[in-house]
Amino acid sequence: MLEKQPDFPWRAGGGSLNNRAMLLFDTLTRTERNLRPMDGTSLRFYCCGPTVYGPAHIGNFRTFVLQDVFRRTLETGGIRTLHVRNITDVDDKTIRDSQAAGKTLTDFTRGWTEKFHADCASLGLLAPHIEPGAVEHIPQQIAMIEALVGKGNAYASDDGSVYFRISSFPGYGRLSRLDERELDLGKTQNARSSSDEYEKDSLSDFVLWKGRRPEDGENFWPSPWGEGRPGWHLECSAMIQEYLGDSFDLHSGGVDLVFPHHENEIAQSQCACGGHFAAHWFHITHLLVDGGKMSKSLGNMFTLADLTAKGHTAMETRYVLIGAHYRKPLNFTLDSLSGAREALAKLAKGARQLAANADPDAVLTSVGFGPFQAAWDSLNNDLNTPGALGGLFTGLREAAALKGAEASAALAGFNRVLRALGLTLPEEVSPLAADVPDAIRELAEGRWQARLSKNWAESDRLRDELAAVGWQVKDGKEDYTLTPI
RNA sequence: GGCGGAGUAGCCAAGUGGUAAGGCAAUGGUUUGCAAAACCGUCAUUCGAGGGUUCGAUUCCCUCCUCCGCCUCCA
């Protein structure tokens, strides 16, 4: 929490959009704290990215979407960001599944990375400024392990693996409150579970470098401890060191990463690099599906492609994902997805009405949020996205009476909040647009003519026929529109 | 078992020590040849259950019930 507010020269002239800093809950201190760039220039943050061994599911995307809203809110408020999100392209699962697919690890992970990027684009996620991959940063990882070994925080075992010695780092467990969790870390010298395939001094010590094993196939790299591959926790620490240094503003991920992943990152990075590592921890809670855990066996593990196949757009999915506060479980249902379509249409309509009342010349010069101030405040108050959505609807109701410059200012505020939420609204369906098939157009035109001549039977028949092939007709006074169902 | 989180109308979901945002669905009316769409309305005396503190609690405290996450390289 910096006392002095840095001067942000890139802010819109004439006033600050953001008259108070963004307040965000911090997992480590369990308090809401103001966010200010520690270097006074840009807010630098790291997000744990996907492991690219299959399509990401909507639970993964809840995290990425919320991180995107976080970044957009900062930027809308005039704060520059530096967003780093990694790609985990080497681990047990990527190796196992690439072999099953008969592909090289590189080819395999590249395919899933491309799929991930496509999904991100559909969901309106801003690309991170830097997106490092684990494999291309193995030298940095080896260097960090060497530093840890040199300082006595890590040790090599007989099989060529290297482990972090938890007992060497007194701060271990602060993030996840290990001391309150009855875990006897570091004193199980002989207790070694059968699944513990590598040799380590303490059951709780975690691996930094994994010695080469036959099932790794071609996937190994040389190191001072022999051939092998990096451990998962270390990948992130090394890439953070490379791009953000010893100390940076914020680290984010899903709640499941608090322990052990983020706990281990802290231990590795603070021991190897000094510095305080992340100043703020931002964790997003899991989503539930139909009130329970998402799982393949229950058939409720949805990917974006699954939802698209059911006729839902990515933007509708995004709307649902930001429909609950990030620290509460979100109960995802297909019904709520259908509701999102109506809600987005309602926002789009409100925006069109506001634009119709606005003075176009005033839009460019207006600053602030007008009737949408409450929505903006919600976003800056611990990223309350559902509160912001509610504020959009109530703001629209207030703004309906505005004309000219006032409507313009309101529209600008609306658009700022919308941009922060990362929502794009559906275009009004053009009645006889080019993408309406000729056959459909003929049916609709035939119905309209029948209707004009009061041939209700024929008109209704054609209406049913259109509905059967997926088109809904909406009649106006002098014309009609078509909407794909 | 330990730690953390959640239970708010049919569904999704904000919020507050002072009497419950918003969206979807539903429903009444206007309109319509009938629908749809559109427009104007209605829709939680109540916030898992029971105690306690308080002038007053859904909001604070205690107990209980239910659900979820982590404690195994899952966002």
PDB file of N, CA and C in Angstrom, chain A residues 276-343:
ATOM      1  N   HIS A 276      11.120 -10.037  -2.251  1.00  0.00           N
ATOM      2  CA  HIS A 276       9.941 -10.509  -1.529  1.00  0.00           C
ATOM      3  C   HIS A 276       8.971 -11.259  -2.431  1.00  0.00           C
ATOM      4  N   PHE A 277       9.386 -11.484  -3.695  1.00  0.00           N
ATOM      5  CA  PHE A 277       8.511 -12.177  -4.645  1.00  0.00           C
ATOM      6  C   PHE A 277       7.231 -11.365  -4.838  1.00  0.00           C
ATOM      7  N   ALA A 278       6.063 -11.991  -4.821  1.00  0.00           N
ATOM      8  CA  ALA A 278       4.826 -11.267  -5.140  1.00  0.00           C
ATOM      9  C   ALA A 278       4.353 -10.423  -3.956  1.00  0.00           C
ATOM     10  N   ALA A 279       3.955  -9.186  -4.257  1.00  0.00           N
ATOM     11  CA  ALA A 279       3.470  -8.303  -3.190  1.00  0.00           C
ATOM     12  C   ALA A 279       1.997  -8.560  -2.892  1.00  0.00           C
ATOM     13  N   HIS A 280       1.325  -9.254  -3.803  1.00  0.00           N
ATOM     14  CA  HIS A 280      -0.116  -9.412  -3.664  1.00  0.00           C
ATOM     15  C   HIS A 280      -0.499 -10.743  -4.318  1.00  0.00           C
ATOM     16  N   TRP A 281      -1.397 -11.461  -3.688  1.00  0.00           N
ATOM     17  CA  TRP A 281      -1.830 -12.757  -4.242  1.00  0.00           C
ATOM     18  C   TRP A 281      -3.311 -12.725  -4.554  1.00  0.00           C
ATOM     19  N   PHE A 282      -3.634 -13.052  -5.787  1.00  0.00           N
ATOM     20  CA  PHE A 282      -5.006 -12.964  -6.309  1.00  0.00           C
ATOM     21  C   PHE A 282      -5.430 -14.364  -6.772  1.00  0.00           C
ATOM     22  N   HIS A 283      -6.311 -15.004  -5.991  1.00  0.00           N
ATOM     23  CA  HIS A 283      -6.735 -16.360  -6.323  1.00  0.00           C
ATOM     24  C   HIS A 283      -8.214 -16.418  -6.660  1.00  0.00           C
ATOM     25  N   ILE A 284      -8.523 -17.149  -7.705  1.00  0.00           N
ATOM     26  CA  ILE A 284      -9.901 -17.251  -8.175  1.00  0.00           C
ATOM     27  C   ILE A 284     -10.472 -18.610  -7.757  1.00  0.00           C
ATOM     28  N   THR A 285     -11.648 -18.564  -7.166  1.00  0.00           N
ATOM     29  CA  THR A 285     -12.299 -19.782  -6.678  1.00  0.00           C
ATOM     30  C   THR A 285     -12.810 -20.626  -7.839  1.00  0.00           C
ATOM     31  N   HIS A 286     -12.911 -21.911  -7.616  1.00  0.00           N
ATOM     32  CA  HIS A 286     -13.383 -22.837  -8.650  1.00  0.00           C
ATOM     33  C   HIS A 286     -14.852 -22.630  -8.967  1.00  0.00           C
ATOM     34  N   LEU A 287     -15.237 -23.084 -10.132  1.00  0.00           N
ATOM     35  CA  LEU A 287     -16.661 -23.078 -10.407  1.00  0.00           C
ATOM     36  C   LEU A 287     -17.211 -24.487 -10.203  1.00  0.00           C
ATOM     37  N   LEU A 288     -18.496 -24.528  -9.947  1.00  0.00           N
ATOM     38  CA  LEU A 288     -19.202 -25.789  -9.813  1.00  0.00           C
ATOM     39  C   LEU A 288     -20.106 -25.936 -11.017  1.00  0.00           C
ATOM     40  N   VAL A 289     -20.472 -27.144 -11.339  1.00  0.00           N
ATOM     41  CA  VAL A 289     -21.444 -27.368 -12.393  1.00  0.00           C
ATOM     42  C   VAL A 289     -22.631 -28.096 -11.782  1.00  0.00           C
ATOM     43  N   ASP A 290     -23.804 -27.502 -11.942  1.00  0.00           N
ATOM     44  CA  ASP A 290     -25.019 -28.054 -11.340  1.00  0.00           C
ATOM     45  C   ASP A 290     -24.812 -28.343  -9.850  1.00  0.00           C
ATOM     46  N   GLY A 291     -24.127 -27.435  -9.197  1.00  0.00           N
ATOM     47  CA  GLY A 291     -23.972 -27.528  -7.752  1.00  0.00           C
ATOM     48  C   GLY A 291     -22.886 -28.471  -7.280  1.00  0.00           C
ATOM     49  N   GLY A 292     -22.207 -29.125  -8.183  1.00  0.00           N
ATOM     50  CA  GLY A 292     -21.184 -30.076  -7.762  1.00  0.00           C
ATOM     51  C   GLY A 292     -19.918 -29.933  -8.570  1.00  0.00           C
ATOM     52  N   LYS A 293     -19.009 -30.811  -8.264  1.00  0.00           N
ATOM     53  CA  LYS A 293     -17.707 -30.778  -8.913  1.00  0.00           C
ATOM     54  C   LYS A 293     -17.847 -31.135 -10.385  1.00  0.00           C
ATOM     55  N   MET A 294     -17.006 -30.517 -11.178  1.00  0.00           N
ATOM     56  CA  MET A 294     -16.977 -30.825 -12.597  1.00  0.00           C
ATOM     57  C   MET A 294     -16.138 -32.079 -12.796  1.00  0.00           C
ATOM     58  N   SER A 295     -16.647 -33.039 -13.514  1.00  0.00           N
ATOM     59  CA  SER A 295     -15.829 -34.225 -13.758  1.00  0.00           C
ATOM     60  C   SER A 295     -16.248 -34.899 -15.050  1.00  0.00           C
ATOM     61  N   LYS A 296     -15.292 -35.548 -15.655  1.00  0.00           N
ATOM     62  CA  LYS A 296     -15.572 -36.188 -16.934  1.00  0.00           C
ATOM     63  C   LYS A 296     -16.614 -37.289 -16.780  1.00  0.00           C
ATOM     64  N   SER A 297     -16.556 -38.018 -15.659  1.00  0.00           N
ATOM     65  CA  SER A 297     -17.468 -39.149 -15.497  1.00  0.00           C
ATOM     66  C   SER A 297     -18.918 -38.679 -15.367  1.00  0.00           C
ATOM     67  N   LEU A 298     -19.108 -37.478 -14.839  1.00  0.00           N
ATOM     68  CA  LEU A 298     -20.472 -36.957 -14.726  1.00  0.00           C
ATOM     69  C   LEU A 298     -20.936 -36.302 -16.029  1.00  0.00           C
ATOM     70  N   GLY A 299     -20.015 -36.151 -16.959  1.00  0.00           N
ATOM     71  CA  GLY A 299     -20.377 -35.560 -18.237  1.00  0.00           C
ATOM     72  C   GLY A 299     -20.638 -34.070 -18.156  1.00  0.00           C
ATOM     73  N   ASN A 300     -20.122 -33.431 -17.128  1.00  0.00           N
ATOM     74  CA  ASN A 300     -20.363 -31.985 -17.003  1.00  0.00           C
ATOM     75  C   ASN A 300     -19.067 -31.194 -17.088  1.00  0.00           C
ATOM     76  N   MET A 301     -18.075 -31.778 -17.705  1.00  0.00           N
ATOM     77  CA  MET A 301     -16.798 -31.099 -17.924  1.00  0.00           C
ATOM     78  C   MET A 301     -16.861 -30.408 -19.282  1.00  0.00           C
ATOM     79  N   PHE A 302     -17.225 -29.147 -19.283  1.00  0.00           N
ATOM     80  CA  PHE A 302     -17.451 -28.455 -20.545  1.00  0.00           C
ATOM     81  C   PHE A 302     -16.219 -27.708 -21.034  1.00  0.00           C
ATOM     82  N   THR A 303     -15.949 -27.866 -22.312  1.00  0.00           N
ATOM     83  CA  THR A 303     -14.980 -26.996 -22.966  1.00  0.00           C
ATOM     84  C   THR A 303     -15.774 -25.943 -23.735  1.00  0.00           C
ATOM     85  N   LEU A 304     -15.066 -24.939 -24.221  1.00  0.00           N
ATOM     86  CA  LEU A 304     -15.744 -23.915 -25.003  1.00  0.00           C
ATOM     87  C   LEU A 304     -16.392 -24.533 -26.236  1.00  0.00           C
ATOM     88  N   ALA A 305     -15.695 -25.497 -26.837  1.00  0.00           N
ATOM     89  CA  ALA A 305     -16.233 -26.149 -28.033  1.00  0.00           C
ATOM     90  C   ALA A 305     -17.528 -26.889 -27.711  1.00  0.00           C
ATOM     91  N   ASP A 306     -17.607 -27.499 -26.522  1.00  0.00           N
ATOM     92  CA  ASP A 306     -18.833 -28.192 -26.126  1.00  0.00           C
ATOM     93  C   ASP A 306     -20.013 -27.219 -26.096  1.00  0.00           C
ATOM     94  N   LEU A 307     -19.767 -26.054 -25.549  1.00  0.00           N
ATOM     95  CA  LEU A 307     -20.845 -25.074 -25.411  1.00  0.00           C
ATOM     96  C   LEU A 307     -21.216 -24.473 -26.761  1.00  0.00           C
ATOM     97  N   THR A 308     -20.217 -24.268 -27.593  1.00  0.00           N
ATOM     98  CA  THR A 308     -20.484 -23.762 -28.937  1.00  0.00           C
ATOM     99  C   THR A 308     -21.352 -24.755 -29.700  1.00  0.00           C
ATOM    100  N   ALA A 309     -21.055 -26.031 -29.509  1.00  0.00           N
ATOM    101  CA  ALA A 309     -21.836 -27.069 -30.190  1.00  0.00           C
ATOM    102  C   ALA A 309     -23.282 -27.064 -29.718  1.00  0.00           C
ATOM    103  N   LYS A 310     -23.515 -26.601 -28.505  1.00  0.00           N
ATOM    104  CA  LYS A 310     -24.874 -26.515 -27.995  1.00  0.00           C
ATOM    105  C   LYS A 310     -25.545 -25.195 -28.396  1.00  0.00           C
ATOM    106  N   GLY A 311     -24.833 -24.402 -29.183  1.00  0.00           N
ATOM    107  CA  GLY A 311     -25.433 -23.177 -29.699  1.00  0.00           C
ATOM    108  C   GLY A 311     -25.193 -21.931 -28.864  1.00  0.00           C
ATOM    109  N   HIS A 312     -24.262 -22.006 -27.930  1.00  0.00           N
ATOM    110  CA  HIS A 312     -23.978 -20.838 -27.099  1.00  0.00           C
ATOM    111  C   HIS A 312     -22.706 -20.164 -27.577  1.00  0.00           C
ATOM    112  N   THR A 313     -22.714 -18.847 -27.603  1.00  0.00           N
ATOM    113  CA  THR A 313     -21.520 -18.139 -28.057  1.00  0.00           C
ATOM    114  C   THR A 313     -20.511 -18.012 -26.920  1.00  0.00           C
ATOM    115  N   ALA A 314     -19.268 -17.763 -27.307  1.00  0.00           N
ATOM    116  CA  ALA A 314     -18.213 -17.584 -26.308  1.00  0.00           C
ATOM    117  C   ALA A 314     -18.525 -16.382 -25.419  1.00  0.00           C
ATOM    118  N   MET A 315     -19.123 -15.357 -26.000  1.00  0.00           N
ATOM    119  CA  MET A 315     -19.412 -14.171 -25.201  1.00  0.00           C
ATOM    120  C   MET A 315     -20.483 -14.465 -24.149  1.00  0.00           C
ATOM    121  N   GLU A 316     -21.404 -15.343 -24.476  1.00  0.00           N
ATOM    122  CA  GLU A 316     -22.401 -15.762 -23.481  1.00  0.00           C
ATOM    123  C   GLU A 316     -21.721 -16.506 -22.342  1.00  0.00           C
ATOM    124  N   THR A 317     -20.757 -17.316 -22.692  1.00  0.00           N
ATOM    125  CA  THR A 317     -19.994 -18.025 -21.664  1.00  0.00           C
ATOM    126  C   THR A 317     -19.238 -17.035 -20.783  1.00  0.00           C
ATOM    127  N   ARG A 318     -18.626 -16.061 -21.422  1.00  0.00           N
ATOM    128  CA  ARG A 318     -17.906 -15.048 -20.647  1.00  0.00           C
ATOM    129  C   ARG A 318     -18.841 -14.337 -19.669  1.00  0.00           C
ATOM    130  N   TYR A 319     -20.024 -14.007 -20.157  1.00  0.00           N
ATOM    131  CA  TYR A 319     -21.009 -13.326 -19.299  1.00  0.00           C
ATOM    132  C   TYR A 319     -21.320 -14.172 -18.063  1.00  0.00           C
ATOM    133  N   VAL A 320     -21.517 -15.452 -18.263  1.00  0.00           N
ATOM    134  CA  VAL A 320     -21.813 -16.335 -17.123  1.00  0.00           C
ATOM    135  C   VAL A 320     -20.612 -16.406 -16.171  1.00  0.00           C
ATOM    136  N   LEU A 321     -19.425 -16.473 -16.738  1.00  0.00           N
ATOM    137  CA  LEU A 321     -18.229 -16.626 -15.899  1.00  0.00           C
ATOM    138  C   LEU A 321     -17.956 -15.401 -15.039  1.00  0.00           C
ATOM    139  N   ILE A 322     -18.373 -14.222 -15.496  1.00  0.00           N
ATOM    140  CA  ILE A 322     -18.168 -13.035 -14.660  1.00  0.00           C
ATOM    141  C   ILE A 322     -19.423 -12.731 -13.839  1.00  0.00           C
ATOM    142  N   GLY A 323     -20.389 -13.643 -13.884  1.00  0.00           N
ATOM    143  CA  GLY A 323     -21.658 -13.408 -13.200  1.00  0.00           C
ATOM    144  C   GLY A 323     -21.635 -13.670 -11.706  1.00  0.00           C
ATOM    145  N   ALA A 324     -20.512 -14.141 -11.184  1.00  0.00           N
ATOM    146  CA  ALA A 324     -20.393 -14.355  -9.741  1.00  0.00           C
ATOM    147  C   ALA A 324     -19.076 -13.745  -9.275  1.00  0.00           C
ATOM    148  N   HIS A 325     -19.019 -13.381  -8.013  1.00  0.00           N
ATOM    149  CA  HIS A 325     -17.790 -12.808  -7.475  1.00  0.00           C
ATOM    150  C   HIS A 325     -16.675 -13.853  -7.495  1.00  0.00           C
ATOM    151  N   TYR A 326     -15.449 -13.420  -7.779  1.00  0.00           N
ATOM    152  CA  TYR A 326     -14.369 -14.390  -7.996  1.00  0.00           C
ATOM    153  C   TYR A 326     -13.987 -15.169  -6.742  1.00  0.00           C
ATOM    154  N   ARG A 327     -14.394 -14.694  -5.570  1.00  0.00           N
ATOM    155  CA  ARG A 327     -14.050 -15.439  -4.355  1.00  0.00           C
ATOM    156  C   ARG A 327     -15.188 -16.334  -3.871  1.00  0.00           C
ATOM    157  N   LYS A 328     -16.231 -16.425  -4.654  1.00  0.00           N
ATOM    158  CA  LYS A 328     -17.326 -17.322  -4.301  1.00  0.00           C
ATOM    159  C   LYS A 328     -17.439 -18.401  -5.366  1.00  0.00           C
ATOM    160  N   PRO A 329     -17.897 -19.571  -4.966  1.00  0.00           N
ATOM    161  CA  PRO A 329     -18.101 -20.594  -5.976  1.00  0.00           C
ATOM    162  C   PRO A 329     -19.167 -20.133  -6.968  1.00  0.00           C
ATOM    163  N   LEU A 330     -18.940 -20.423  -8.231  1.00  0.00           N
ATOM    164  CA  LEU A 330     -19.893 -20.059  -9.271  1.00  0.00           C
ATOM    165  C   LEU A 330     -20.581 -21.331  -9.739  1.00  0.00           C
ATOM    166  N   ASN A 331     -21.880 -21.337  -9.646  1.00  0.00           N
ATOM    167  CA  ASN A 331     -22.618 -22.526 -10.062  1.00  0.00           C
ATOM    168  C   ASN A 331     -23.013 -22.399 -11.520  1.00  0.00           C
ATOM    169  N   PHE A 332     -22.271 -23.085 -12.366  1.00  0.00           N
ATOM    170  CA  PHE A 332     -22.483 -22.998 -13.808  1.00  0.00           C
ATOM    171  C   PHE A 332     -23.614 -23.932 -14.230  1.00  0.00           C
ATOM    172  N   THR A 333     -24.587 -23.389 -14.938  1.00  0.00           N
ATOM    173  CA  THR A 333     -25.666 -24.225 -15.474  1.00  0.00           C
ATOM    174  C   THR A 333     -25.943 -23.813 -16.916  1.00  0.00           C
ATOM    175  N   LEU A 334     -26.486 -24.738 -17.676  1.00  0.00           N
ATOM    176  CA  LEU A 334     -26.818 -24.411 -19.070  1.00  0.00           C
ATOM    177  C   LEU A 334     -27.953 -23.388 -19.110  1.00  0.00           C
ATOM    178  N   ASP A 335     -28.821 -23.416 -18.100  1.00  0.00           N
ATOM    179  CA  ASP A 335     -29.890 -22.426 -18.032  1.00  0.00           C
ATOM    180  C   ASP A 335     -29.331 -21.008 -17.920  1.00  0.00           C
ATOM    181  N   SER A 336     -28.281 -20.878 -17.100  1.00  0.00           N
ATOM    182  CA  SER A 336     -27.729 -19.538 -16.945  1.00  0.00           C
ATOM    183  C   SER A 336     -27.091 -19.066 -18.246  1.00  0.00           C
ATOM    184  N   LEU A 337     -26.608 -20.003 -19.051  1.00  0.00           N
ATOM    185  CA  LEU A 337     -26.058 -19.638 -20.361  1.00  0.00           C
ATOM    186  C   LEU A 337     -27.148 -19.090 -21.277  1.00  0.00           C
ATOM    187  N   SER A 338     -28.309 -19.719 -21.241  1.00  0.00           N
ATOM    188  CA  SER A 338     -29.407 -19.213 -22.053  1.00  0.00           C
ATOM    189  C   SER A 338     -29.827 -17.828 -21.575  1.00  0.00           C
ATOM    190  N   GLY A 339     -29.818 -17.675 -20.261  1.00  0.00           N
ATOM    191  CA  GLY A 339     -30.159 -16.370 -19.704  1.00  0.00           C
ATOM    192  C   GLY A 339     -29.181 -15.299 -20.134  1.00  0.00           C
ATOM    193  N   ALA A 340     -27.928 -15.686 -20.291  1.00  0.00           N
ATOM    194  CA  ALA A 340     -26.899 -14.721 -20.676  1.00  0.00           C
ATOM    195  C   ALA A 340     -27.189 -14.132 -22.048  1.00  0.00           C
ATOM    196  N   ARG A 341     -27.729 -14.948 -22.939  1.00  0.00           N
ATOM    197  CA  ARG A 341     -28.052 -14.438 -24.274  1.00  0.00           C
ATOM    198  C   ARG A 341     -29.073 -13.307 -24.181  1.00  0.00           C
ATOM    199  N   GLU A 342     -30.113 -13.530 -23.386  1.00  0.00           N
ATOM    200  CA  GLU A 342     -31.139 -12.496 -23.226  1.00  0.00           C
ATOM    201  C   GLU A 342     -30.563 -11.255 -22.558  1.00  0.00           C
ATOM    202  N   ALA A 343     -29.724 -11.484 -21.559  1.00  0.00           N
ATOM    203  CA  ALA A 343     -29.142 -10.362 -20.825  1.00  0.00           C
ATOM    204  C   ALA A 343     -28.256  -9.517 -21.742  1.00  0.00           C
TER     205      ALA A 343
END
